[in-house]
């Protein structure tokens, strides 16, 4: 390990070294807690990125927030398990490998299933770990020894067990239903995997001749090619226009097939002509109407969306070519009577962008309502909390209207459905292992169903299958339920809802280890079947103009490029500092550049500390680990005002950061740390203690010891947000002999209310205000930086005068003052003086004051004071605020109002004195 800090802060080399060290040393590997373990447990499951994935800004935000929370809990003494893994990503991975084959002039169907699957495994071995390698480089503090892949044998075994149990419970069924069909992937996909886009289209009006009459009935459609599969025309039973046609039939144009006119609520009199074509095999609403009227289901397309043998002379045509031919022939025969512009909500496959075809297909489904009931109940009764609160209602609304889940996919890559069809009698056997004979006819001619399960089926089981289920394991006793789930809104229904449904169903009756449960603060929670106790839904990362990132817009921000330029710590800090719950992040590189400067500020402060430790010598070492477990800052001796103040401020910041992280207010935690480290510690405390550090003997040693102890605590406070720079500096502080292998394993600072010092904070605030006032006066008077100036001060209270007098050296040095004179009367009427509620200050400097400019400044000051008074009066007049706010907050607000009233009077007096208008 390095024994000194380099002159320049270069994050790249530092971050690579520590990322490798953390993995090599297995710092974040977690042993299964034994029975009777009394330490609290914190468990978190990484939303598994696709094995095809590459880190994007969504991953970066998600993993930054998770890593902050995990490191925070670990440093607070929790047994912390963060489980990493990747998802086999059925469609995405198969598409990736098929494209690779395409470039070689090959097709998967030519290879055969087994060879293709082996090719996918080979691809996974070569490329599948890229995103996890990126996570390692970013320092994610997961337990790499527990890394999983959703196609691992133990997880595959659990998937089969779940499917079979659901089947045995009557919750899995197979049937012909309308599904969203992707012609490119040749598979059914769920509603959630369909993205809808509004596009300009056409609405065509077609007339159907009514048999036995000279009449026609006109319908409108946006998909005329599907009329080849029409099996009825529907009119509303209350529509008087068509009463005389009830029970009659029409001749289907181009197909010359007789189809009935039915009465059904599917037809709305106010829409179009009031009559609609019914195509049960190609529209979900028509499918339901077809079931009500026992209509035939005629599928006119194959899996590629080409017309099949049921389409007559249009067989073999692509659906869009067939549309052109159908429209041409309808026109030729006089059946096409209208064409209008129409805006379509076109459904497309979220993976490949192919237009979805609603299509009748035999699929496997889960009866979802019985599972959804428990999943609704656990959120309603608080067994699971969801933050931000508005997503709780979004979740409940969706679950209340949920439909049966189509879980089968016509793919080769994935968990194959454990069902076998008997070729002799067509009976289907569902079993945990391949059956030897048909359980109906005894035949040995069995073929496994070719479909695989939806990827989200297996990932929905991860909270318990990664801990050993279906076996009864100690891991399940200790780590289930997970404590928290952090994820994005985009997979709230894909994944979160399904984890809750599966967890509540399959873990019913589970009881978490009572000792661990109590230690973790969850003893009052009665439902241990839930997959996690808490859910935090993070926001979306947008570009600097708050536009959603997309490749077509060309505004996609690559986090790896940002990290290369500014470092991981600065990128993490940017995402944390902008992550207000419920608010999307407008990612701006200028913010990251600013936080890179923040890291540099910390680096230079550390170099300043090391320089003084080396110069001053003994007595300046960091405290022992047992002392660092104590609240506050151990080993810190508050001698001076600045010592008392920084000790109090550190403890208040530690309390604020704790509260912020507990409520997932990452932005508040980051900004509080930033303000403390940059403003209070670097800009003020370091400047204030420089004279003592430059002394000789014990005074310098005491000041240096305080600096080291404070810096050590501040690094631990910052570590969860900026792990790399804090590790580097902390390790250097201990000269290669630290009390732990990593700062990540050290105690997190706890606030000590005994070290709060309101008096010191008030006095320091006055002193800071005075120094800043003199600096501002110098700037306004254009005093040269090197010129020392005398000042006159009027203190409103004797105690304030005594405090200023006691700290006159700080004022003289930090404001470049040569002489301080206390006067007996107010300086408010002197042009160019500064007046506050605690003091007036005036620079004795012979330079003519620009009266007009001073008047303008005072007017702005008066306007600012007036706004402060108005705001305070509004708060103090709000009874709800007064009832809820802590007493000290209300009292401080009242004092502030009194001070503002005094400033208002003084400023008006100055304006009058100068003759301002």
JSON list of N, CA and C in Angstrom, two decimals, residues 487-546:
[
{"chain": "A", "resi": 487, "resn": "UNK", "atom": "N", "xyz": [-34.95, -0.62, -7.07]},
{"chain": "A", "resi": 487, "resn": "UNK", "atom": "CA", "xyz": [-35.09, -0.90, -8.49]},
{"chain": "A", "resi": 487, "resn": "UNK", "atom": "C", "xyz": [-35.77, 0.27, -9.18]},
{"chain": "A", "resi": 488, "resn": "UNK", "atom": "N", "xyz": [-35.85, 0.20, -10.49]},
{"chain": "A", "resi": 488, "resn": "UNK", "atom": "CA", "xyz": [-36.47, 1.27, -11.27]},
{"chain": "A", "resi": 488, "resn": "UNK", "atom": "C", "xyz": [-37.93, 0.98, -11.53]},
{"chain": "A", "resi": 489, "resn": "UNK", "atom": "N", "xyz": [-38.67, 2.04, -11.86]},
{"chain": "A", "resi": 489, "resn": "UNK", "atom": "CA", "xyz": [-40.09, 1.89, -12.13]},
{"chain": "A", "resi": 489, "resn": "UNK", "atom": "C", "xyz": [-40.35, 0.99, -13.34]},
{"chain": "A", "resi": 490, "resn": "UNK", "atom": "N", "xyz": [-39.40, 0.97, -14.28]},
{"chain": "A", "resi": 490, "resn": "UNK", "atom": "CA", "xyz": [-39.63, 0.23, -15.51]},
{"chain": "A", "resi": 490, "resn": "UNK", "atom": "C", "xyz": [-39.82, -1.26, -15.30]},
{"chain": "A", "resi": 491, "resn": "UNK", "atom": "N", "xyz": [-39.34, -1.81, -14.17]},
{"chain": "A", "resi": 491, "resn": "UNK", "atom": "CA", "xyz": [-39.56, -3.25, -13.93]},
{"chain": "A", "resi": 491, "resn": "UNK", "atom": "C", "xyz": [-40.42, -3.48, -12.69]},
{"chain": "A", "resi": 492, "resn": "UNK", "atom": "N", "xyz": [-41.21, -2.47, -12.33]},
{"chain": "A", "resi": 492, "resn": "UNK", "atom": "CA", "xyz": [-42.13, -2.61, -11.19]},
{"chain": "A", "resi": 492, "resn": "UNK", "atom": "C", "xyz": [-43.07, -3.78, -11.41]},
{"chain": "A", "resi": 493, "resn": "UNK", "atom": "N", "xyz": [-43.61, -3.91, -12.62]},
{"chain": "A", "resi": 493, "resn": "UNK", "atom": "CA", "xyz": [-44.57, -4.98, -12.90]},
{"chain": "A", "resi": 493, "resn": "UNK", "atom": "C", "xyz": [-43.89, -6.22, -13.49]},
{"chain": "A", "resi": 494, "resn": "UNK", "atom": "N", "xyz": [-42.87, -6.01, -14.31]},
{"chain": "A", "resi": 494, "resn": "UNK", "atom": "CA", "xyz": [-42.11, -7.15, -14.85]},
{"chain": "A", "resi": 494, "resn": "UNK", "atom": "C", "xyz": [-41.61, -8.06, -13.73]},
{"chain": "A", "resi": 495, "resn": "UNK", "atom": "N", "xyz": [-41.00, -7.44, -12.74]},
{"chain": "A", "resi": 495, "resn": "UNK", "atom": "CA", "xyz": [-40.21, -8.21, -11.77]},
{"chain": "A", "resi": 495, "resn": "UNK", "atom": "C", "xyz": [-40.71, -8.07, -10.34]},
{"chain": "A", "resi": 496, "resn": "UNK", "atom": "N", "xyz": [-40.88, -6.84, -9.89]},
{"chain": "A", "resi": 496, "resn": "UNK", "atom": "CA", "xyz": [-41.22, -6.62, -8.48]},
{"chain": "A", "resi": 496, "resn": "UNK", "atom": "C", "xyz": [-42.52, -7.32, -8.10]},
{"chain": "A", "resi": 497, "resn": "UNK", "atom": "N", "xyz": [-43.56, -7.10, -8.90]},
{"chain": "A", "resi": 497, "resn": "UNK", "atom": "CA", "xyz": [-44.86, -7.68, -8.58]},
{"chain": "A", "resi": 497, "resn": "UNK", "atom": "C", "xyz": [-44.79, -9.20, -8.58]},
{"chain": "A", "resi": 498, "resn": "UNK", "atom": "N", "xyz": [-44.02, -9.77, -9.50]},
{"chain": "A", "resi": 498, "resn": "UNK", "atom": "CA", "xyz": [-43.94, -11.23, -9.59]},
{"chain": "A", "resi": 498, "resn": "UNK", "atom": "C", "xyz": [-43.13, -11.81, -8.45]},
{"chain": "A", "resi": 499, "resn": "UNK", "atom": "N", "xyz": [-42.09, -11.09, -7.99]},
{"chain": "A", "resi": 499, "resn": "UNK", "atom": "CA", "xyz": [-41.37, -11.55, -6.80]},
{"chain": "A", "resi": 499, "resn": "UNK", "atom": "C", "xyz": [-42.29, -11.58, -5.59]},
{"chain": "A", "resi": 500, "resn": "UNK", "atom": "N", "xyz": [-43.13, -10.56, -5.47]},
{"chain": "A", "resi": 500, "resn": "UNK", "atom": "CA", "xyz": [-44.05, -10.51, -4.32]},
{"chain": "A", "resi": 500, "resn": "UNK", "atom": "C", "xyz": [-45.06, -11.65, -4.40]},
{"chain": "A", "resi": 501, "resn": "UNK", "atom": "N", "xyz": [-45.62, -11.88, -5.60]},
{"chain": "A", "resi": 501, "resn": "UNK", "atom": "CA", "xyz": [-46.60, -12.96, -5.75]},
{"chain": "A", "resi": 501, "resn": "UNK", "atom": "C", "xyz": [-45.98, -14.32, -5.44]},
{"chain": "A", "resi": 502, "resn": "UNK", "atom": "N", "xyz": [-44.82, -14.59, -6.03]},
{"chain": "A", "resi": 502, "resn": "UNK", "atom": "CA", "xyz": [-44.18, -15.89, -5.82]},
{"chain": "A", "resi": 502, "resn": "UNK", "atom": "C", "xyz": [-43.72, -16.06, -4.37]},
{"chain": "A", "resi": 503, "resn": "UNK", "atom": "N", "xyz": [-43.12, -15.01, -3.82]},
{"chain": "A", "resi": 503, "resn": "UNK", "atom": "CA", "xyz": [-42.62, -15.12, -2.45]},
{"chain": "A", "resi": 503, "resn": "UNK", "atom": "C", "xyz": [-43.75, -15.40, -1.47]},
{"chain": "A", "resi": 504, "resn": "UNK", "atom": "N", "xyz": [-44.83, -14.64, -1.57]},
{"chain": "A", "resi": 504, "resn": "UNK", "atom": "CA", "xyz": [-45.95, -14.83, -0.65]},
{"chain": "A", "resi": 504, "resn": "UNK", "atom": "C", "xyz": [-46.58, -16.21, -0.82]},
{"chain": "A", "resi": 505, "resn": "UNK", "atom": "N", "xyz": [-46.55, -16.76, -2.02]},
{"chain": "A", "resi": 505, "resn": "UNK", "atom": "CA", "xyz": [-47.16, -18.06, -2.27]},
{"chain": "A", "resi": 505, "resn": "UNK", "atom": "C", "xyz": [-46.29, -19.22, -1.80]},
{"chain": "A", "resi": 506, "resn": "UNK", "atom": "N", "xyz": [-45.02, -19.18, -2.19]},
{"chain": "A", "resi": 506, "resn": "UNK", "atom": "CA", "xyz": [-44.16, -20.33, -1.91]},
{"chain": "A", "resi": 506, "resn": "UNK", "atom": "C", "xyz": [-43.46, -20.27, -0.55]},
{"chain": "A", "resi": 507, "resn": "UNK", "atom": "N", "xyz": [-43.38, -19.10, 0.05]},
{"chain": "A", "resi": 507, "resn": "UNK", "atom": "CA", "xyz": [-42.72, -18.99, 1.35]},
{"chain": "A", "resi": 507, "resn": "UNK", "atom": "C", "xyz": [-43.73, -18.83, 2.49]},
{"chain": "A", "resi": 508, "resn": "UNK", "atom": "N", "xyz": [-44.99, -19.09, 2.19]},
{"chain": "A", "resi": 508, "resn": "UNK", "atom": "CA", "xyz": [-46.02, -19.01, 3.23]},
{"chain": "A", "resi": 508, "resn": "UNK", "atom": "C", "xyz": [-45.69, -20.00, 4.35]},
{"chain": "A", "resi": 509, "resn": "UNK", "atom": "N", "xyz": [-45.73, -19.51, 5.55]},
{"chain": "A", "resi": 509, "resn": "UNK", "atom": "CA", "xyz": [-45.36, -20.35, 6.69]},
{"chain": "A", "resi": 509, "resn": "UNK", "atom": "C", "xyz": [-43.91, -20.22, 7.09]},
{"chain": "A", "resi": 510, "resn": "UNK", "atom": "N", "xyz": [-43.09, -19.57, 6.25]},
{"chain": "A", "resi": 510, "resn": "UNK", "atom": "CA", "xyz": [-41.68, -19.37, 6.60]},
{"chain": "A", "resi": 510, "resn": "UNK", "atom": "C", "xyz": [-41.56, -18.44, 7.79]},
{"chain": "A", "resi": 511, "resn": "UNK", "atom": "N", "xyz": [-40.60, -18.73, 8.66]},
{"chain": "A", "resi": 511, "resn": "UNK", "atom": "CA", "xyz": [-40.34, -17.88, 9.81]},
{"chain": "A", "resi": 511, "resn": "UNK", "atom": "C", "xyz": [-38.86, -17.55, 9.85]},
{"chain": "A", "resi": 512, "resn": "UNK", "atom": "N", "xyz": [-38.57, -16.26, 9.81]},
{"chain": "A", "resi": 512, "resn": "UNK", "atom": "CA", "xyz": [-37.17, -15.84, 9.90]},
{"chain": "A", "resi": 512, "resn": "UNK", "atom": "C", "xyz": [-36.66, -16.09, 11.31]},
{"chain": "A", "resi": 513, "resn": "UNK", "atom": "N", "xyz": [-35.35, -16.37, 11.42]},
{"chain": "A", "resi": 513, "resn": "UNK", "atom": "CA", "xyz": [-34.71, -16.55, 12.72]},
{"chain": "A", "resi": 513, "resn": "UNK", "atom": "C", "xyz": [-35.12, -15.41, 13.65]},
{"chain": "A", "resi": 514, "resn": "UNK", "atom": "N", "xyz": [-35.76, -15.76, 14.79]},
{"chain": "A", "resi": 514, "resn": "UNK", "atom": "CA", "xyz": [-36.35, -14.75, 15.67]},
{"chain": "A", "resi": 514, "resn": "UNK", "atom": "C", "xyz": [-35.31, -13.81, 16.26]},
{"chain": "A", "resi": 515, "resn": "UNK", "atom": "N", "xyz": [-34.12, -14.34, 16.57]},
{"chain": "A", "resi": 515, "resn": "UNK", "atom": "CA", "xyz": [-33.07, -13.50, 17.16]},
{"chain": "A", "resi": 515, "resn": "UNK", "atom": "C", "xyz": [-32.58, -12.47, 16.15]},
{"chain": "A", "resi": 516, "resn": "UNK", "atom": "N", "xyz": [-32.34, -12.94, 14.92]},
{"chain": "A", "resi": 516, "resn": "UNK", "atom": "CA", "xyz": [-31.90, -12.02, 13.86]},
{"chain": "A", "resi": 516, "resn": "UNK", "atom": "C", "xyz": [-32.99, -11.01, 13.54]},
{"chain": "A", "resi": 517, "resn": "UNK", "atom": "N", "xyz": [-34.22, -11.49, 13.50]},
{"chain": "A", "resi": 517, "resn": "UNK", "atom": "CA", "xyz": [-35.35, -10.61, 13.19]},
{"chain": "A", "resi": 517, "resn": "UNK", "atom": "C", "xyz": [-35.46, -9.49, 14.21]},
{"chain": "A", "resi": 518, "resn": "UNK", "atom": "N", "xyz": [-35.30, -9.83, 15.47]},
{"chain": "A", "resi": 518, "resn": "UNK", "atom": "CA", "xyz": [-35.37, -8.83, 16.53]},
{"chain": "A", "resi": 518, "resn": "UNK", "atom": "C", "xyz": [-34.20, -7.85, 16.43]},
{"chain": "A", "resi": 519, "resn": "UNK", "atom": "N", "xyz": [-32.99, -8.40, 16.22]},
{"chain": "A", "resi": 519, "resn": "UNK", "atom": "CA", "xyz": [-31.80, -7.54, 16.12]},
{"chain": "A", "resi": 519, "resn": "UNK", "atom": "C", "xyz": [-31.90, -6.59, 14.95]},
{"chain": "A", "resi": 520, "resn": "UNK", "atom": "N", "xyz": [-32.59, -7.03, 13.89]},
{"chain": "A", "resi": 520, "resn": "UNK", "atom": "CA", "xyz": [-32.71, -6.21, 12.68]},
{"chain": "A", "resi": 520, "resn": "UNK", "atom": "C", "xyz": [-33.84, -5.19, 12.78]},
{"chain": "A", "resi": 521, "resn": "UNK", "atom": "N", "xyz": [-34.52, -5.16, 13.92]},
{"chain": "A", "resi": 521, "resn": "UNK", "atom": "CA", "xyz": [-35.58, -4.18, 14.11]},
{"chain": "A", "resi": 521, "resn": "UNK", "atom": "C", "xyz": [-36.87, -4.55, 13.40]},
{"chain": "A", "resi": 522, "resn": "UNK", "atom": "N", "xyz": [-37.04, -5.84, 13.08]},
{"chain": "A", "resi": 522, "resn": "UNK", "atom": "CA", "xyz": [-38.23, -6.28, 12.35]},
{"chain": "A", "resi": 522, "resn": "UNK", "atom": "C", "xyz": [-39.09, -7.22, 13.19]},
{"chain": "A", "resi": 523, "resn": "UNK", "atom": "N", "xyz": [-38.86, -7.26, 14.50]},
{"chain": "A", "resi": 523, "resn": "UNK", "atom": "CA", "xyz": [-39.54, -8.24, 15.35]},
{"chain": "A", "resi": 523, "resn": "UNK", "atom": "C", "xyz": [-41.05, -8.10, 15.32]},
{"chain": "A", "resi": 524, "resn": "UNK", "atom": "N", "xyz": [-41.55, -6.89, 15.10]},
{"chain": "A", "resi": 524, "resn": "UNK", "atom": "CA", "xyz": [-43.00, -6.67, 15.11]},
{"chain": "A", "resi": 524, "resn": "UNK", "atom": "C", "xyz": [-43.67, -7.04, 13.79]},
{"chain": "A", "resi": 525, "resn": "UNK", "atom": "N", "xyz": [-42.89, -7.41, 12.80]},
{"chain": "A", "resi": 525, "resn": "UNK", "atom": "CA", "xyz": [-43.47, -7.79, 11.50]},
{"chain": "A", "resi": 525, "resn": "UNK", "atom": "C", "xyz": [-43.82, -9.28, 11.53]},
{"chain": "A", "resi": 526, "resn": "UNK", "atom": "N", "xyz": [-45.09, -9.56, 11.28]},
{"chain": "A", "resi": 526, "resn": "UNK", "atom": "CA", "xyz": [-45.58, -10.93, 11.43]},
{"chain": "A", "resi": 526, "resn": "UNK", "atom": "C", "xyz": [-45.47, -11.76, 10.15]},
{"chain": "A", "resi": 527, "resn": "UNK", "atom": "N", "xyz": [-45.41, -11.11, 9.00]},
{"chain": "A", "resi": 527, "resn": "UNK", "atom": "CA", "xyz": [-45.43, -11.85, 7.73]},
{"chain": "A", "resi": 527, "resn": "UNK", "atom": "C", "xyz": [-44.01, -12.00, 7.20]},
{"chain": "A", "resi": 528, "resn": "UNK", "atom": "N", "xyz": [-43.47, -13.22, 7.32]},
{"chain": "A", "resi": 528, "resn": "UNK", "atom": "CA", "xyz": [-42.12, -13.49, 6.83]},
{"chain": "A", "resi": 528, "resn": "UNK", "atom": "C", "xyz": [-42.12, -14.15, 5.45]},
{"chain": "A", "resi": 529, "resn": "UNK", "atom": "N", "xyz": [-43.29, -14.22, 4.81]},
{"chain": "A", "resi": 529, "resn": "UNK", "atom": "CA", "xyz": [-43.34, -14.83, 3.47]},
{"chain": "A", "resi": 529, "resn": "UNK", "atom": "C", "xyz": [-42.97, -13.83, 2.39]},
{"chain": "A", "resi": 530, "resn": "UNK", "atom": "N", "xyz": [-43.05, -12.54, 2.71]},
{"chain": "A", "resi": 530, "resn": "UNK", "atom": "CA", "xyz": [-42.77, -11.52, 1.70]},
{"chain": "A", "resi": 530, "resn": "UNK", "atom": "C", "xyz": [-41.32, -11.62, 1.25]},
{"chain": "A", "resi": 531, "resn": "UNK", "atom": "N", "xyz": [-41.02, -11.28, -0.02]},
{"chain": "A", "resi": 531, "resn": "UNK", "atom": "CA", "xyz": [-39.63, -11.41, -0.49]},
{"chain": "A", "resi": 531, "resn": "UNK", "atom": "C", "xyz": [-38.71, -10.34, 0.07]},
{"chain": "A", "resi": 532, "resn": "UNK", "atom": "N", "xyz": [-39.28, -9.21, 0.48]},
{"chain": "A", "resi": 532, "resn": "UNK", "atom": "CA", "xyz": [-38.48, -8.11, 1.04]},
{"chain": "A", "resi": 532, "resn": "UNK", "atom": "C", "xyz": [-39.42, -7.24, 1.89]},
{"chain": "A", "resi": 533, "resn": "UNK", "atom": "N", "xyz": [-38.83, -6.52, 2.83]},
{"chain": "A", "resi": 533, "resn": "UNK", "atom": "CA", "xyz": [-39.63, -5.67, 3.73]},
{"chain": "A", "resi": 533, "resn": "UNK", "atom": "C", "xyz": [-39.92, -4.30, 3.12]},
{"chain": "A", "resi": 534, "resn": "UNK", "atom": "N", "xyz": [-38.95, -3.79, 2.39]},
{"chain": "A", "resi": 534, "resn": "UNK", "atom": "CA", "xyz": [-39.05, -2.42, 1.90]},
{"chain": "A", "resi": 534, "resn": "UNK", "atom": "C", "xyz": [-38.68, -2.38, 0.42]},
{"chain": "A", "resi": 535, "resn": "UNK", "atom": "N", "xyz": [-39.32, -1.45, -0.31]},
{"chain": "A", "resi": 535, "resn": "UNK", "atom": "CA", "xyz": [-39.02, -1.24, -1.72]},
{"chain": "A", "resi": 535, "resn": "UNK", "atom": "C", "xyz": [-38.76, 0.25, -1.93]},
{"chain": "A", "resi": 536, "resn": "UNK", "atom": "N", "xyz": [-37.64, 0.55, -2.59]},
{"chain": "A", "resi": 536, "resn": "UNK", "atom": "CA", "xyz": [-37.38, 1.93, -2.99]},
{"chain": "A", "resi": 536, "resn": "UNK", "atom": "C", "xyz": [-37.30, 1.97, -4.50]},
{"chain": "A", "resi": 537, "resn": "UNK", "atom": "N", "xyz": [-38.16, 2.78, -5.11]},
{"chain": "A", "resi": 537, "resn": "UNK", "atom": "CA", "xyz": [-38.19, 2.93, -6.57]},
{"chain": "A", "resi": 537, "resn": "UNK", "atom": "C", "xyz": [-37.40, 4.18, -6.93]},
{"chain": "A", "resi": 538, "resn": "UNK", "atom": "N", "xyz": [-36.28, 4.00, -7.62]},
{"chain": "A", "resi": 538, "resn": "UNK", "atom": "CA", "xyz": [-35.47, 5.17, -7.95]},
{"chain": "A", "resi": 538, "resn": "UNK", "atom": "C", "xyz": [-35.95, 5.81, -9.25]},
{"chain": "A", "resi": 539, "resn": "UNK", "atom": "N", "xyz": [-35.45, 7.01, -9.49]},
{"chain": "A", "resi": 539, "resn": "UNK", "atom": "CA", "xyz": [-35.91, 7.81, -10.63]},
{"chain": "A", "resi": 539, "resn": "UNK", "atom": "C", "xyz": [-35.18, 7.40, -11.91]},
{"chain": "A", "resi": 540, "resn": "UNK", "atom": "N", "xyz": [-35.53, 8.09, -12.97]},
{"chain": "A", "resi": 540, "resn": "UNK", "atom": "CA", "xyz": [-34.92, 7.86, -14.28]},
{"chain": "A", "resi": 540, "resn": "UNK", "atom": "C", "xyz": [-33.79, 8.87, -14.48]},
{"chain": "A", "resi": 541, "resn": "UNK", "atom": "N", "xyz": [-32.71, 8.44, -15.11]},
{"chain": "A", "resi": 541, "resn": "UNK", "atom": "CA", "xyz": [-31.62, 9.36, -15.45]},
{"chain": "A", "resi": 541, "resn": "UNK", "atom": "C", "xyz": [-31.87, 9.89, -16.85]},
{"chain": "A", "resi": 542, "resn": "UNK", "atom": "N", "xyz": [-32.02, 11.22, -16.95]},
{"chain": "A", "resi": 542, "resn": "UNK", "atom": "CA", "xyz": [-32.25, 11.87, -18.24]},
{"chain": "A", "resi": 542, "resn": "UNK", "atom": "C", "xyz": [-31.03, 12.70, -18.62]},
{"chain": "A", "resi": 543, "resn": "UNK", "atom": "N", "xyz": [-31.07, 13.30, -19.80]},
{"chain": "A", "resi": 543, "resn": "UNK", "atom": "CA", "xyz": [-29.95, 14.15, -20.18]},
{"chain": "A", "resi": 543, "resn": "UNK", "atom": "C", "xyz": [-30.08, 15.52, -19.51]},
{"chain": "A", "resi": 544, "resn": "UNK", "atom": "N", "xyz": [-29.15, 16.42, -19.77]},
{"chain": "A", "resi": 544, "resn": "UNK", "atom": "CA", "xyz": [-29.12, 17.71, -19.07]},
{"chain": "A", "resi": 544, "resn": "UNK", "atom": "C", "xyz": [-30.36, 18.54, -19.35]},
{"chain": "A", "resi": 545, "resn": "UNK", "atom": "N", "xyz": [-31.05, 18.30, -20.50]},
{"chain": "A", "resi": 545, "resn": "UNK", "atom": "CA", "xyz": [-32.28, 19.04, -20.83]},
{"chain": "A", "resi": 545, "resn": "UNK", "atom": "C", "xyz": [-33.53, 18.28, -20.37]},
{"chain": "A", "resi": 546, "resn": "UNK", "atom": "N", "xyz": [-33.33, 17.28, -19.53]},
{"chain": "A", "resi": 546, "resn": "UNK", "atom": "CA", "xyz": [-34.41, 16.45, -18.98]},
{"chain": "A", "resi": 546, "resn": "UNK", "atom": "C", "xyz": [-35.12, 15.63, -20.05]}
]
